[in-house]
Each structure stands twice: as structure tokens, then as C-alpha cells.
């Protein structure tokens, strides 16, 4: 186990906000592994100076910049928009850029790769299954008139029509829901809450004419019927998509209880 | 990528009710009580079939239900039955899209409407009813 102690806080951490100069330190434990090379998980510990507003991602990047460049982590937007930085933070899936160190009631923070996704290295996981399941449900509007021609007229949707699917369209494909889902934990072929919620996003859109096709895809033993409404997906979703609601509404629609 | 490298949580993760709120506890209890009731049903069929081995075997089986362990076991079965039924009705309605909230504009801090107070209340009521039924059952069995 590598234990590295930081000598000085990074410039970024000193210069953000001049109001407070005192800087607490946390112990950041990073799970290191490289399964393809047969390297089992070990935990490397780092002392990282933090402020009230430091995010877990910033703490990891501090380690990368100052203590160990080799830590593998995926990120991009740093503002909960790109869906890249999902990981387990003290045992629960969350976005590292959207979780402040001060929110976690502990001086020791352990970051690990999300479950139910193959590990590439350290904190970076493979999204192939999520993207292929997302593609499978045809995440686009199926409507012959959707091609824009000079004669095209706008498709009028009322605010009520919009409200039926808008919330579900906020999905950033971060995969936190799939990583919290108990069915995903054991069923290797399950579409997962992300894909199922997106199926409903299009089914609920009155511009879409592809309901039949899409319902056929989710209507199988590794599809919609595998959801047990444990709600863990909605518990961790950082964008308020509420995949559990989308899935139950889709199932209700398929069973004829919902319009 | 082989499943060995998939970092799937497996049964241990699926059966860990501690991290995702009361809804995940209810999911876990529903499974546990469902399997418990299934085991009871199988046990019950085996028990009642002892009658084909004659009255002595049958009476021996019945004796167990008169012991303290037997009473405790039946009290547990009552609890499992009540929780599984009450929570099962909540889950079935939920599966039909009933009581899971309405889609709308999510507002920070993005509390999910499907994890609403009605759902949580139903879970607690199921637990409460199971506890009451167990108390009543125990009082009858133990003859208090
Ligand atoms: C009125 C009575 C009952 C109701 C309303 C009911 C309802 C349900 C529901 C809704 C589920 C699915 C839960 C989910 O999707 O996770 C379920 C699962 C199950 N039930 Fe029942 N049930 C009843 C009686 C029984 C009885 C008598 C038994 C046993 C003999 C039983 C055994 C099971 C088992 C083994 C499961 C599977 C657990 C799982 O996969 O999570 N149930 N029940
Ligand atoms: S539904 Fe929520 S948790 Fe799941 S991928 Fe989309 S944004 Fe992430
Ligand atoms: S870095 Fe983009 S969501 Fe966290």
C-alpha cells in the first residue's frame, strides 16, 4: 500500500476564494487495479488538503498533479454534465465532480470504480454495455416526418406534452443508476435502469411513432419485467431523472394501466 | 471482457440493504419473506404428508408446533406473511405505474418523486402491520 503525504497544497486550492486560508486535510484512499494485467485491487492512501468547496474530483486531480500521475480517472466537464466521473465514494455511486468533500461526514474518503461495469484501470470503467443497451432501445424520435424539408411545419407540443418526457431527457448517461441497481448486480444481460428509462422517454414523446418497435425490445426476460422497483437507481441519480418512475410508468403503459 | 473482470456486485451486493434507503430495505424484505414463505409452504406440505406415515408420525410433527421454538417459528411466519402481502400490494400497484409520482421539472436537490412519502409510508405500514400481527399471534400462541 502506497502512502504518500502531500507537501504543499496545489495553487488551485490556495487561490480559489481568499476568504479562508486554513486548509483541512483528508485521507483519500484510491482503489488501484488493472484487471486485464491481472493486477488485483490495492488501496493507495494520500493526504490531500481541502477547502469547504473542494470536490472529490478536485481531490483526485490534486493527487494526479502532485503525488501520483498514474491514477486513472475519467472526467471532462467538472460540472455534472458529461457523465464521465461516476465512481463509488465511500461505498455509494456518485459523481466525483458533484460531491463535495465537506458533504461526506468523514475525514477518510475511499474512491473505487463503479460496480457492474468492467474496470479498465483504477477508477476508469468500461461503458460498452451501457452504450450498447442505450442504442438498443433506439434513443431517437422515430417519425417519417422528422426530416426537415422546405415544406416542413413545426411540430407543436404543449407544455403538458413536454412535461411527460422532459425530466427523463436530462439523463447524462453517467451509469450511477446501473451501478446501484440490484438486478444489474446479478443479471449480466439486463438492459438496466438507464436504458429502460430512456425507452420511456421516447415512448412518452408524442412526436414519436416508434412505440411498437421499442416496446418489443424491452418486452423480454432481461428487459422491463426484471425491474423489482427497489428504487436504488433513483436514489443515486444526480440529475433527478428518476429512472424508477420512468420504468414503472412504462410497465404501467405496457400493462394498460397508464396512457 | 469476461464476467470475472466485470466488477459486478453479485448476490452479495444485491442482498445488501444498507445503502439505498428504505425502498431497498423493502425490496430485500420482500425477497427474504417470499423465500421464507416458499420454504414454509414446502415444509408445510412435507409436514402434512407425514399423515401417510400414520398417527404417531403426525402427532410428533404437531408436537413441534406446541414447543416454544414452534411458537416463535409460527410467529415469524405470521410476520413474513403480513409484510409480504401488504408490501406486495404496494409493489404490484407501483409496477403498474400507480403511486409512483408524476413526471415534472426536477428541482435541485433532485429528490426522486417515485421515492415519495406515500411509498415510504406504505413500507412502514407493512412493517407495522407485520409487527402487530406477530404480537397478536404470539399472544394467542403463548396464551398470554
Ligand atoms: C397475498 C399474497 C401475496 C402477495 C400480494 C405477493 C406479492 C408478491 C410480489 C408483488 C412479488 C414481487 C416482488 C418483486 O417484484 O420484487 C412477490 C415475490 C415473491 N413471492 Fe409473493 N406474494 C404473496 C404471497 C406469497 C406466498 C404465499 C409465497 C410463498 C409460498 C410467496 C413467495 C414469493 C417469492 C418466492 C417471491 C420472489 C421474491 C423475489 O424475487 O423478490 N408470495 N410476491
Ligand atoms: S438515469 Fe440518472 S443515474 Fe442513470 S445514467 Fe441517467 S443521469 Fe445517470
Ligand atoms: S466530470 Fe463531467 S459529470 Fe463529472
XYZ file of C-alpha atoms in Angstrom, chain A residues 35-36 91-93 98 113-119 126 129 163-164 166-168 170 179-188 227-232 234-236 238-240 242 244-245 248-249 251-252 255 257-258, chain B residues 1-15 18-25 27-28 31 90-115 119:
106
model
C -7.592 -6.414 -14.054
C -6.552 -7.003 -17.670
C -19.329 2.797 -0.905
C -22.067 4.654 -2.807
C -22.115 5.569 -6.500
C -20.724 16.817 -7.903
C -14.631 2.144 -9.562
C -18.404 1.813 -10.050
C -19.792 -1.684 -9.681
C -21.450 -3.553 -12.530
C -19.054 -2.024 -15.064
C -15.798 -3.747 -16.090
C -12.760 -1.931 -14.744
C -15.842 0.440 -19.442
C -22.598 -2.360 -22.165
C -43.627 17.557 -19.253
C -44.365 13.886 -19.938
C -38.645 16.267 -20.306
C -37.399 15.034 -16.943
C -36.190 11.766 -18.464
C -31.959 15.064 -18.623
C -24.252 0.595 -10.720
C -26.743 0.857 -7.798
C -29.355 -1.473 -9.331
C -29.728 -4.846 -7.551
C -30.849 -6.595 -10.734
C -27.848 -5.268 -12.640
C -25.704 -6.760 -9.839
C -26.598 -10.303 -10.863
C -28.156 -10.254 -14.352
C -25.439 -9.829 -16.971
C -37.168 -4.438 -12.546
C -38.300 -5.017 -8.943
C -38.835 -1.334 -8.139
C -36.117 -1.277 -5.457
C -35.667 2.429 -6.286
C -31.885 2.431 -5.832
C -33.480 6.966 -8.444
C -31.743 7.199 -5.083
C -28.372 7.846 -6.747
C -27.599 13.058 -9.891
C -29.940 14.737 -12.404
C -33.375 13.947 -10.985
C -35.922 9.247 -11.583
C -37.520 4.044 -11.300
C -40.540 6.224 -12.079
C -42.908 1.823 -13.630
C -44.768 4.216 -15.950
C -44.579 -1.025 -17.400
C -47.943 0.510 -16.480
C -49.915 -3.435 -18.936
C -52.836 0.917 -16.648
C -51.241 4.100 -17.995
C -14.463 -8.776 -21.327
C -15.187 -11.861 -19.260
C -17.674 -11.661 -16.389
C -14.833 -12.325 -13.943
C -13.462 -8.883 -14.738
C -16.847 -7.192 -14.820
C -16.796 -5.885 -11.243
C -20.420 -6.925 -10.855
C -21.643 -6.717 -7.279
C -23.203 -10.172 -7.426
C -25.580 -11.678 -4.891
C -23.730 -10.051 -2.003
C -24.395 -6.583 -3.393
C -27.942 -7.401 -4.443
C -28.721 -8.621 -0.918
C -27.910 -0.815 3.804
C -27.079 1.851 1.239
C -30.095 2.997 -0.721
C -32.856 3.949 1.681
C -35.962 2.221 2.974
C -37.104 1.241 -0.541
C -34.100 -1.041 -0.917
C -34.787 -2.484 2.555
C -37.030 -4.930 -1.725
C -34.759 -7.058 0.414
C -37.347 -11.265 -1.296
C -47.651 -1.726 -2.842
C -45.122 -3.234 -5.262
C -47.813 -4.538 -7.625
C -49.519 -1.138 -7.779
C -46.106 0.507 -8.293
C -45.316 -1.911 -11.110
C -48.492 -0.698 -12.780
C -47.275 2.886 -12.507
C -49.695 3.692 -9.665
C -48.456 5.876 -6.791
C -45.015 6.463 -8.292
C -45.457 10.192 -8.835
C -45.820 12.293 -11.966
C -43.066 13.440 -14.305
C -42.211 17.114 -13.905
C -39.372 19.584 -13.899
C -36.718 18.234 -11.496
C -35.604 20.819 -8.962
C -32.363 20.775 -7.026
C -31.621 18.746 -4.876
C -33.483 16.384 -7.199
C -35.474 14.262 -4.786
C -36.956 11.469 -6.881
C -40.764 11.549 -6.888
C -41.002 7.770 -7.181
C -39.403 7.538 -3.745
C -44.345 4.715 -0.858
